[in-house]
Short mmCIF file of C-alpha atoms in Angstrom, two decimals:
data_model
loop_
_atom_site.label_atom_id
_atom_site.label_comp_id
_atom_site.label_asym_id
_atom_site.label_seq_id
_atom_site.Cartn_x
_atom_site.Cartn_y
_atom_site.Cartn_z
CA MET M 237 10.13 -95.24 -82.68
CA LYS M 238 11.11 -96.54 -79.23
CA VAL M 239 12.83 -93.27 -78.36
CA MET M 240 9.73 -91.27 -79.28
CA THR M 241 7.47 -93.69 -77.37
CA SER M 242 9.76 -93.45 -74.34
CA SER M 243 9.73 -89.65 -74.49
CA ALA M 244 5.95 -89.61 -74.76
CA ALA M 245 5.62 -91.98 -71.79
CA LEU M 246 8.00 -89.82 -69.75
CA ALA M 247 6.02 -86.72 -70.62
CA LEU M 248 2.77 -88.41 -69.60
CA ARG M 249 4.23 -89.57 -66.27
CA THR M 250 5.56 -86.08 -65.60
CA LEU M 251 2.21 -84.53 -66.47
CA ALA M 252 0.43 -87.04 -64.25
CA THR M 253 2.74 -86.21 -61.34
CA ARG M 254 2.21 -82.51 -61.85
CA GLY M 255 -1.52 -83.08 -62.07
CA VAL M 256 -1.55 -84.86 -58.71
CA ARG M 257 0.64 -82.14 -57.24
CA LEU M 258 -1.72 -79.55 -58.67
CA GLY M 259 -4.64 -81.21 -56.92
CA LEU M 260 -2.78 -81.33 -53.61
CA GLU M 261 -1.62 -77.72 -53.85
CA THR M 262 -5.09 -76.54 -54.83
CA VAL M 263 -6.63 -78.23 -51.81
CA THR M 264 -3.87 -76.84 -49.59
CA GLY M 265 -4.31 -73.32 -50.93
CA VAL M 266 -8.07 -73.40 -50.46
CA VAL M 267 -7.77 -74.64 -46.87
CA ILE M 268 -5.18 -71.96 -46.07
CA ALA M 269 -7.29 -69.23 -47.66
CA ARG M 270 -10.51 -70.22 -45.93
CA THR M 271 -8.80 -70.61 -42.56
CA LEU M 272 -6.42 -67.65 -42.49
CA GLN M 273 -8.57 -65.35 -44.65
CA PRO M 274 -6.95 -62.69 -46.90
CA GLU M 275 -4.80 -61.05 -44.21
CA GLY M 276 -3.32 -64.26 -42.81
CA ARG M 277 -2.76 -65.67 -46.27
CA GLY M 278 -1.04 -62.42 -47.21
CA VAL M 279 1.43 -62.63 -44.30
CA TYR M 280 2.17 -66.27 -45.17
CA ALA M 281 2.73 -65.30 -48.81
CA VAL M 282 5.25 -62.62 -47.84
CA ILE M 283 7.21 -65.02 -45.59
CA SER M 284 7.29 -67.93 -48.05
CA THR M 285 8.10 -65.68 -51.01
CA ALA M 286 11.00 -64.04 -49.17
CA ALA M 287 12.33 -67.38 -47.91
CA PHE M 288 12.32 -68.87 -51.39
CA ALA M 289 14.01 -65.71 -52.66
CA ALA M 290 16.81 -66.58 -50.21
CA VAL M 291 16.96 -70.04 -51.83
CA VAL M 292 17.28 -68.42 -55.25
CA VAL M 293 20.06 -66.13 -54.02
CA GLY M 294 21.83 -68.97 -52.20
CA HIS M 295 21.97 -71.54 -54.98
CA LEU M 296 23.94 -69.00 -57.06
CA SER M 297 22.42 -70.14 -60.37
CA LEU M 298 24.70 -73.18 -60.27
CA GLU M 299 22.41 -75.02 -62.69
CA LYS M 300 23.51 -72.59 -65.40
CA SER M 301 27.09 -73.83 -65.12
CA GLN M 302 25.81 -77.41 -65.01
CA ILE M 303 24.11 -76.89 -68.37
CA ALA M 304 27.17 -75.19 -69.86
CA LEU M 305 29.63 -77.89 -68.65
CA TRP M 306 27.45 -80.99 -69.09
CA GLU M 307 28.80 -81.96 -72.51
CA ASP M 308 31.97 -83.38 -70.88
CA ARG M 309 30.82 -86.63 -69.25
CA SER M 310 33.91 -86.87 -67.06
CA ARG M 311 32.68 -83.86 -65.10
CA HIS M 312 29.32 -85.34 -64.15
CA PRO M 313 30.26 -86.81 -60.70
CA ALA M 314 32.10 -83.66 -59.66
CA LEU M 315 29.22 -81.45 -60.79
CA ALA M 316 26.88 -83.44 -58.53
CA THR M 317 29.20 -83.16 -55.53
CA ASN M 318 29.75 -79.47 -56.05
CA GLY M 319 26.01 -78.91 -56.37
CA LEU M 320 25.38 -80.49 -52.97
CA VAL M 321 28.22 -78.88 -51.01
CA LEU M 322 28.06 -75.43 -52.57
CA GLY M 323 24.28 -75.40 -52.18
CA LEU M 324 24.49 -76.09 -48.45
CA VAL M 325 27.27 -73.57 -47.82
CA LEU M 326 25.95 -70.73 -49.97
CA GLY M 327 22.39 -71.40 -48.87
CA SER M 328 23.44 -71.02 -45.23
CA LEU M 329 25.07 -67.67 -45.96
CA SER M 330 21.97 -66.51 -47.82
CA ALA M 331 19.67 -67.54 -44.96
CA LEU M 332 21.78 -65.73 -42.37
CA GLY M 333 21.84 -62.60 -44.52
CA ALA M 334 18.07 -62.69 -45.00
CA LEU M 335 17.47 -63.19 -41.28
CA GLY M 336 19.67 -60.18 -40.52
CA ILE M 337 17.72 -58.01 -42.96
CA VAL M 338 14.39 -59.12 -41.46
CA ALA M 339 15.63 -58.45 -37.92
CA LEU M 340 16.63 -54.91 -38.89
CA THR M 341 13.56 -54.00 -40.96
CA GLY M 342 10.82 -55.70 -38.98
CA ALA M 343 9.11 -59.04 -39.46
CA GLN M 344 5.42 -59.47 -40.23
CA GLY M 345 4.21 -62.44 -38.22
CA GLY M 346 7.16 -62.41 -35.81
CA LEU M 347 10.87 -63.15 -36.11
CA ALA M 348 10.44 -66.76 -34.97
CA LEU M 349 8.32 -67.60 -38.03
CA TRP M 350 10.89 -66.03 -40.32
CA ALA M 351 13.69 -67.99 -38.62
CA LEU M 352 11.72 -71.21 -39.12
CA ALA M 353 11.17 -70.54 -42.82
CA LEU M 354 14.78 -69.47 -43.41
CA SER M 355 16.21 -72.51 -41.57
CA VAL M 356 15.50 -74.74 -44.58
CA VAL M 357 17.04 -72.40 -47.16
CA PRO M 358 20.36 -74.35 -47.31
CA LEU M 359 18.45 -77.57 -48.02
CA GLY M 360 16.40 -75.81 -50.66
CA ALA M 361 19.48 -74.41 -52.40
CA ALA M 362 21.21 -77.79 -52.48
CA SER M 363 18.01 -79.46 -53.65
CA VAL M 364 17.71 -77.04 -56.60
CA ASN M 365 21.27 -77.86 -57.65
CA LEU M 366 20.79 -81.63 -57.41
CA ASN M 367 17.44 -81.38 -59.15
CA GLY M 368 19.27 -79.74 -62.06
CA ILE M 369 21.72 -82.65 -62.22
CA MET M 370 18.93 -85.22 -62.25
CA THR M 371 17.08 -83.34 -64.97
CA LEU M 372 20.21 -83.30 -67.11
CA GLN M 373 20.54 -87.05 -66.49
CA SER M 374 16.94 -87.45 -67.70
CA ARG M 375 16.04 -88.98 -64.31
CA MET M 376 12.65 -87.36 -64.42
CA ASP M 377 11.00 -90.10 -62.36
CA VAL M 378 13.11 -89.11 -59.34
CA VAL M 379 12.41 -85.43 -60.02
CA ASN M 380 8.70 -86.26 -60.20
CA ARG M 381 8.77 -88.15 -56.90
CA LYS M 382 10.52 -85.22 -55.26
CA SER M 383 7.89 -82.85 -56.59
CA LEU M 384 5.09 -85.07 -55.32
CA LEU M 385 6.71 -85.47 -51.90
CA ALA M 386 6.96 -81.69 -51.52
CA ALA M 387 3.23 -81.32 -52.14
CA LEU M 388 2.34 -84.18 -49.78
CA ALA M 389 4.61 -82.86 -47.03
CA ARG M 390 2.73 -79.56 -47.08
CA CYS M 391 -0.79 -80.78 -47.83
CA LEU M 392 -1.30 -83.68 -45.42
CA PRO M 393 -0.22 -81.91 -42.20
CA ILE M 394 -2.26 -78.83 -43.14
CA LEU M 395 -5.36 -80.96 -43.74
CA ALA M 396 -4.82 -82.73 -40.41
CA LEU M 397 -4.39 -79.46 -38.50
CA ALA M 398 -7.44 -77.95 -40.21
CA ALA M 399 -9.55 -81.01 -39.37
CA LEU M 400 -8.54 -80.68 -35.72
CA GLY M 401 -9.25 -76.95 -35.74
CA HIS M 402 -5.63 -76.07 -34.95
CA LEU M 403 -4.41 -74.59 -38.24
CA THR M 404 -2.60 -71.32 -37.61
CA LEU M 405 -0.16 -69.11 -39.48
CA ALA M 406 2.71 -70.76 -37.58
CA GLY M 407 1.48 -74.21 -38.59
CA VAL M 408 1.25 -73.22 -42.25
CA VAL M 409 4.81 -71.85 -42.22
CA ALA M 410 6.06 -75.02 -40.50
CA CYS M 411 4.42 -77.18 -43.16
CA TRP M 412 6.02 -75.04 -45.88
CA ALA M 413 9.43 -75.60 -44.27
CA LEU M 414 8.77 -79.35 -44.14
CA SER M 415 7.92 -79.33 -47.86
CA ILE M 416 11.39 -77.91 -48.57
CA ALA M 417 13.32 -80.22 -46.21
CA LEU M 418 11.88 -83.65 -47.06
CA PRO M 419 12.43 -83.46 -50.85
CA PHE M 420 16.09 -82.65 -50.18
CA VAL M 421 16.44 -85.97 -48.36
CA LEU M 422 14.90 -87.81 -51.32
CA VAL M 423 16.95 -86.12 -54.01
CA ALA M 424 20.22 -86.39 -52.04
CA GLY M 425 19.55 -90.08 -51.46
CA GLY M 426 18.85 -90.52 -55.17
CA MET M 427 22.31 -89.22 -56.04
CA ARG M 428 24.16 -91.96 -54.14
CA PRO M 429 26.98 -92.74 -54.26
CA ILE M 430 28.08 -89.14 -54.03
CA ARG M 431 31.49 -87.93 -52.95
CA LEU M 432 31.71 -85.09 -50.44
CA ARG M 433 35.07 -83.91 -51.70
CA VAL M 434 34.65 -80.75 -53.75
CA ASP M 435 36.54 -80.41 -57.03
CA ARG M 436 37.92 -76.97 -56.24
CA THR M 437 39.12 -76.21 -59.74
CA LEU M 438 35.75 -77.08 -61.22
CA ALA M 439 33.99 -75.24 -58.37
CA ARG M 440 35.91 -72.06 -59.14
CA ARG M 441 35.00 -72.39 -62.79
CA GLN M 442 31.35 -73.03 -61.91
CA LEU M 443 31.19 -70.06 -59.56
CA GLY M 444 32.82 -67.83 -62.14
CA LEU M 445 30.41 -68.94 -64.86
CA SER M 446 27.29 -69.05 -62.70
CA GLY M 447 28.17 -65.79 -61.02
CA ARG M 448 27.93 -64.05 -64.37
CA TYR M 449 24.37 -65.32 -64.76
CA HIS M 450 23.31 -65.01 -61.14
CA VAL M 451 22.44 -61.33 -60.96
CA GLY M 452 20.24 -61.79 -64.01
CA TRP M 453 18.64 -64.93 -62.59
CA VAL M 454 17.88 -63.28 -59.25
CA ALA M 455 16.45 -60.32 -61.15
CA LEU M 456 14.32 -62.73 -63.21
CA TYR M 457 12.97 -64.32 -60.03
CA LEU M 458 12.25 -60.94 -58.48
CA ILE M 459 10.36 -59.87 -61.60
CA VAL M 460 7.70 -62.48 -60.76
CA THR M 461 7.78 -62.09 -56.95
CA ILE M 462 8.70 -58.51 -56.00
CA ASP M 463 5.07 -57.46 -56.36
CA VAL M 464 4.15 -59.43 -53.22
CA PRO M 465 6.30 -57.48 -50.70
CA LEU M 466 5.62 -54.22 -52.56
CA LEU M 467 1.86 -54.79 -52.38
CA SER M 468 2.18 -55.60 -48.68
CA ALA M 469 4.16 -52.41 -48.04
CA LEU M 470 2.07 -50.09 -50.24
CA ASP M 471 -1.36 -51.56 -49.49
CA SER M 472 -2.01 -54.30 -46.92
CA PRO M 473 -1.49 -58.01 -46.16
CA ALA M 474 -5.16 -58.53 -47.06
CA ALA M 475 -4.49 -57.15 -50.55
CA VAL M 476 -1.60 -59.60 -50.83
CA GLY M 477 -3.94 -62.43 -49.90
CA ILE M 478 -6.39 -61.39 -52.62
CA TYR M 479 -3.61 -61.00 -55.19
CA THR M 480 -1.80 -64.25 -54.45
CA VAL M 481 -4.96 -66.27 -55.04
CA ALA M 482 -5.05 -64.84 -58.57
CA VAL M 483 -1.34 -65.56 -59.02
CA THR M 484 -1.73 -69.11 -57.70
CA ILE M 485 -4.53 -69.90 -60.13
CA MET M 486 -2.62 -68.46 -63.07
CA THR M 487 0.51 -70.44 -62.21
CA LEU M 488 -1.44 -73.62 -62.98
CA THR M 489 -0.34 -72.89 -66.54
CA ARG M 490 3.22 -73.71 -65.46
CA ILE M 491 2.44 -77.40 -65.05
CA PRO M 492 2.37 -78.41 -68.73
CA CYS M 493 4.88 -75.73 -69.74
CA GLU M 494 7.47 -76.75 -67.14
CA THR M 495 6.98 -80.36 -68.19
CA ILE M 496 7.84 -79.41 -71.77
CA ALA M 497 10.85 -77.37 -70.61
CA GLN M 498 12.20 -80.19 -68.43
CA ILE M 499 11.81 -82.78 -71.18
CA ALA M 500 13.63 -80.47 -73.61
CA LEU M 501 16.48 -79.52 -71.25
CA PRO M 502 18.72 -82.61 -71.65
CA LYS M 503 18.74 -82.20 -75.45
CA GLN M 504 19.24 -78.45 -75.17
CA ALA M 505 22.29 -79.09 -73.01
CA SER M 506 23.87 -82.10 -74.75
CA CYS M 507 23.09 -81.67 -78.47
CA ASP M 508 25.15 -79.45 -80.72
CA VAL M 509 23.99 -75.84 -80.82
CA GLU M 510 22.34 -76.19 -84.23
CA GLU M 511 20.15 -79.09 -83.13
CA ALA M 512 19.51 -77.48 -79.74
CA LYS M 513 17.94 -74.42 -81.35
CA HIS M 514 15.42 -76.61 -83.18
CA VAL M 515 14.62 -78.44 -79.92
CA THR M 516 14.02 -75.03 -78.34
CA VAL M 517 11.74 -73.90 -81.16
CA ARG M 518 9.61 -77.04 -80.88
CA ALA M 519 9.31 -76.53 -77.13
CA LEU M 520 8.31 -72.89 -77.61
CA ARG M 521 5.56 -73.78 -80.08
CA LEU M 522 4.04 -76.31 -77.72
CA MET M 523 4.34 -73.93 -74.75
CA LEU M 524 2.59 -71.14 -76.63
CA LEU M 525 -0.26 -73.42 -77.68
CA VAL M 526 -0.74 -75.08 -74.30
CA SER M 527 -0.37 -71.95 -72.16
CA SER M 528 -2.84 -70.02 -74.31
CA GLY M 529 -5.41 -72.79 -74.00
CA PHE M 530 -4.98 -73.05 -70.23
CA VAL M 531 -5.24 -69.29 -69.72
CA VAL M 532 -8.44 -69.04 -71.78
CA VAL M 533 -10.05 -71.78 -69.67
CA LEU M 534 -8.96 -70.17 -66.39
CA VAL M 535 -10.18 -66.72 -67.43
CA ALA M 536 -13.57 -68.11 -68.44
CA ALA M 537 -13.99 -70.07 -65.21
CA SER M 538 -12.60 -67.59 -62.67
CA PRO M 539 -15.70 -65.38 -62.06
CA TRP M 540 -17.65 -68.29 -60.58
CA MET M 541 -14.79 -70.59 -59.59
CA ILE M 542 -12.95 -68.25 -57.19
CA PRO M 543 -15.92 -67.33 -54.94
CA LEU M 544 -17.15 -70.93 -55.00
CA VAL M 545 -13.81 -72.52 -54.08
CA TYR M 546 -12.06 -69.87 -51.97
CA GLY M 547 -15.08 -68.08 -50.52
CA ASP M 548 -16.74 -64.72 -51.06
CA SER M 549 -13.93 -62.90 -49.24
CA PHE M 550 -11.68 -63.69 -52.23
CA ALA M 551 -14.09 -62.54 -54.96
CA GLY M 552 -11.77 -59.56 -55.45
CA SER M 553 -9.16 -61.94 -56.92
CA VAL M 554 -11.04 -62.14 -60.23
CA ALA M 555 -9.97 -58.71 -61.51
CA PRO M 556 -6.22 -59.25 -60.84
CA LEU M 557 -6.48 -62.67 -62.50
CA LEU M 558 -7.90 -61.16 -65.68
CA ALA M 559 -5.14 -58.56 -65.71
CA LEU M 560 -2.47 -61.27 -65.29
CA ALA M 561 -3.74 -63.43 -68.16
CA PRO M 562 -1.76 -61.98 -71.13
CA GLY M 563 1.42 -61.75 -69.09
CA THR M 564 1.12 -65.37 -67.98
CA VAL M 565 1.21 -66.62 -71.57
CA ALA M 566 4.28 -64.47 -72.29
CA LEU M 567 6.10 -65.56 -69.13
CA MET M 568 5.72 -69.26 -69.93
CA LEU M 569 7.96 -68.85 -72.99
CA VAL M 570 10.92 -67.34 -71.15
CA ARG M 571 12.34 -70.47 -69.51
CA ALA M 572 12.90 -72.48 -72.69
CA VAL M 573 14.54 -69.48 -74.37
CA GLU M 574 16.80 -68.89 -71.35
CA GLN M 575 17.87 -72.55 -71.33
CA HIS M 576 19.12 -72.19 -74.90
CA LEU M 577 20.72 -68.78 -74.44
CA VAL M 578 22.82 -70.19 -71.58
CA ARG M 579 24.49 -72.45 -74.17
CA LEU M 580 25.55 -69.36 -76.11
CA GLU M 581 27.27 -67.91 -73.01
CA ARG M 582 26.10 -64.30 -73.20
CA PRO M 583 25.54 -63.64 -69.48
CA SER M 584 26.07 -59.88 -69.59
CA THR M 585 23.23 -59.41 -72.07
CA MET M 586 20.93 -61.75 -70.14
CA THR M 587 21.70 -59.88 -66.92
CA ALA M 588 21.13 -56.47 -68.50
CA VAL M 589 17.75 -57.55 -69.86
CA SER M 590 16.57 -59.03 -66.54
CA VAL M 591 17.79 -56.12 -64.41
CA GLY M 592 16.27 -53.57 -66.79
CA VAL M 593 12.89 -55.32 -66.78
CA LEU M 594 13.03 -55.65 -62.97
CA CYS M 595 13.59 -51.91 -62.60
CA ALA M 596 10.62 -51.25 -64.88
CA ASN M 597 8.53 -53.70 -62.83
CA VAL M 598 9.35 -51.95 -59.56
CA LEU M 599 8.62 -48.51 -60.99
CA LEU M 600 5.28 -49.64 -62.42
CA ASN M 601 4.32 -51.22 -59.10
CA LEU M 602 5.21 -48.04 -57.22
CA VAL M 603 2.94 -46.06 -59.55
CA LEU M 604 0.05 -48.50 -60.00
CA ILE M 605 -0.36 -50.17 -56.59
CA PRO M 606 -1.29 -46.95 -54.71
CA ARG M 607 -3.95 -46.28 -57.37
CA TRP M 608 -5.39 -49.72 -58.08
CA GLY M 609 -4.06 -52.04 -55.37
CA ALA M 610 -3.90 -55.70 -56.40
CA VAL M 611 -5.10 -54.92 -59.92
CA GLY M 612 -2.26 -52.40 -60.27
CA ALA M 613 0.26 -55.07 -59.28
CA ALA M 614 -1.25 -57.43 -61.86
CA VAL M 615 -1.09 -54.82 -64.64
CA ALA M 616 2.54 -54.04 -63.76
CA SER M 617 3.38 -57.74 -63.91
CA THR M 618 1.67 -58.32 -67.26
CA VAL M 619 3.40 -55.35 -68.90
CA THR M 620 6.85 -56.43 -67.72
CA TYR M 621 6.29 -60.12 -68.53
CA VAL M 622 5.36 -59.25 -72.10
CA VAL M 623 8.37 -56.95 -72.45
CA LEU M 624 10.70 -59.62 -71.01
CA ALA M 625 9.40 -62.33 -73.35
CA ALA M 626 9.61 -60.01 -76.36
CA LEU M 627 13.23 -59.07 -75.61
CA GLU M 628 14.35 -62.65 -74.99
CA ILE M 629 12.60 -64.04 -78.06
CA THR M 630 14.04 -61.23 -80.19
CA ARG M 631 17.53 -62.16 -78.98
CA PHE M 632 16.87 -65.83 -79.67
CA VAL M 633 15.66 -65.13 -83.21
CA ARG M 634 18.63 -62.90 -83.98
CA LEU M 635 21.22 -65.31 -82.59
CA THR M 636 19.77 -68.40 -84.28
CA GLY M 637 18.84 -66.78 -87.59
CA LEU M 638 15.36 -68.31 -87.47
CA PRO M 639 12.29 -66.42 -88.70
CA VAL M 640 9.72 -65.31 -86.13
CA ARG M 641 7.09 -67.46 -87.85
CA ALA M 642 9.09 -70.51 -86.75
CA LEU M 643 7.75 -69.94 -83.24
CA VAL M 644 4.08 -70.00 -84.25
CA PRO M 645 2.32 -73.32 -83.49
CA GLY M 646 1.18 -75.23 -86.55
CA ARG M 647 -0.81 -78.34 -87.39
CA ALA M 648 1.79 -80.66 -85.89
CA GLU M 649 1.58 -78.99 -82.47
CA VAL M 650 -2.21 -78.90 -82.50
CA HIS M 651 -2.28 -82.57 -83.49
CA SER M 652 0.21 -83.57 -80.77
CA VAL M 653 -1.87 -81.83 -78.08
CA VAL M 654 -5.41 -82.57 -79.21
CA MET M 655 -5.11 -86.21 -80.27
CA PRO M 656 -3.89 -87.58 -76.90
CA LEU M 657 -6.75 -85.72 -75.20
CA LEU M 658 -9.26 -87.26 -77.60
CA ALA M 659 -7.68 -90.66 -77.08
CA VAL M 660 -7.99 -90.36 -73.31
CA ALA M 661 -11.56 -89.12 -73.60
CA SER M 662 -12.49 -92.07 -75.80
CA GLY M 663 -10.60 -94.52 -73.61
CA ASN M 664 -8.50 -95.65 -76.56
CA ALA M 665 -4.93 -94.52 -75.94
CA ARG M 666 -3.56 -96.38 -78.95
CA HIS M 667 -4.90 -93.59 -81.15
CA ALA M 668 -2.53 -91.10 -79.52
CA PRO M 669 0.22 -90.02 -81.92
CA ARG M 670 3.58 -91.65 -81.51
CA HIS M 671 5.33 -88.85 -83.35
CA PRO M 672 4.70 -85.51 -81.67
CA ALA M 673 5.68 -82.11 -82.98
CA ALA M 674 9.34 -83.04 -83.10
CA HIS M 675 8.83 -84.13 -86.70
CA ARG M 676 7.68 -80.81 -88.02
CA PRO M 677 10.00 -79.86 -90.89
CA ASN M 678 12.79 -77.44 -90.05
CA SER M 679 11.89 -75.27 -93.03
CA TYR M 680 9.19 -73.60 -90.86
CA SER M 681 7.17 -73.00 -93.98
CA GLU M 682 3.79 -73.85 -92.43
#
């Protein structure tokens, strides 16, 4: 009873943090859009997307090895140290490589802005690694504070600059860099005491294991971001600005789904494989239910919400948003499945799936963007997201021996989502269920 109550309280705190962050990021996005207009927002989106891609490349999917090696408690301190040091070193190499590519190919907005954004890549890579350690330790309160600090570090300076009439593209990029740097300080401080001596034997094992997943992980990240630079190259920065507003609104669905995934991760990593698969199934059911509900609400509200909030110049974002809707629901399911498949150590298959879907995504974008612009990019994304989710779920079902109907939300999931909302609405939280969907029978007969 206490364990379930504690888990529910943790989930509520995490959701509350993400809700506050959502509010801050929404305000920030609206101010940026109204100030920079579609073209300026598009250039900013290309820079920030590419810089975070360098973070993804630089952290070398080290969290995959953390999940795989977490069962042995004696490794925990060394895994934390390795995450910090390897993140800083590999992140620096990734940033330098990205800066070289930008210098050779040309930089929208100027090389100085790219250098500023890429300067925080090492901190971002190390922060991702340490964030993974804290999640595995179930230290979600620290993770939540880090998440909130990132939003505040970007939102407050942007609001101040906008109020003074001095908000520019350079200022927005600088605030983005600050939102990467400050959370690193918090999460690194939260890991104290931490040794700076790398366990080289463990590091080699981590790099060998993570390296097998990394190509697939980078491909997975590019599946959801490659459309931004392609749209910029094949259409215009203004089209990117229109498209990224639709993407930003649809990513609101990630807030509850990532909360579910983070709460499930410690059990997925530490339980035996048999129990972990049932934890994964319960997470998938809740994700499917919650993401579908969020997407329906966003689709219904978007025709009047986007022009009202972002301005008439972004009214063109409605059509891409509608095209992204089905793919968004599918994409939300991938993370929980991937977290379980890492336990089964089949990196070659995971990599092949991600790379294959990425190639399909690029080809579809090359065909559809010249014809339909931002809507073409959205259609390409939805098609590939659905294919990716279908392939990963098919693998999960085959490897676990569970029936497909086990993934369909039932009464328990509906009850666990609806009742807390009714309790909050009525101001009587004691009516919220203490036993969420975790108690649904494993027979999956409903």
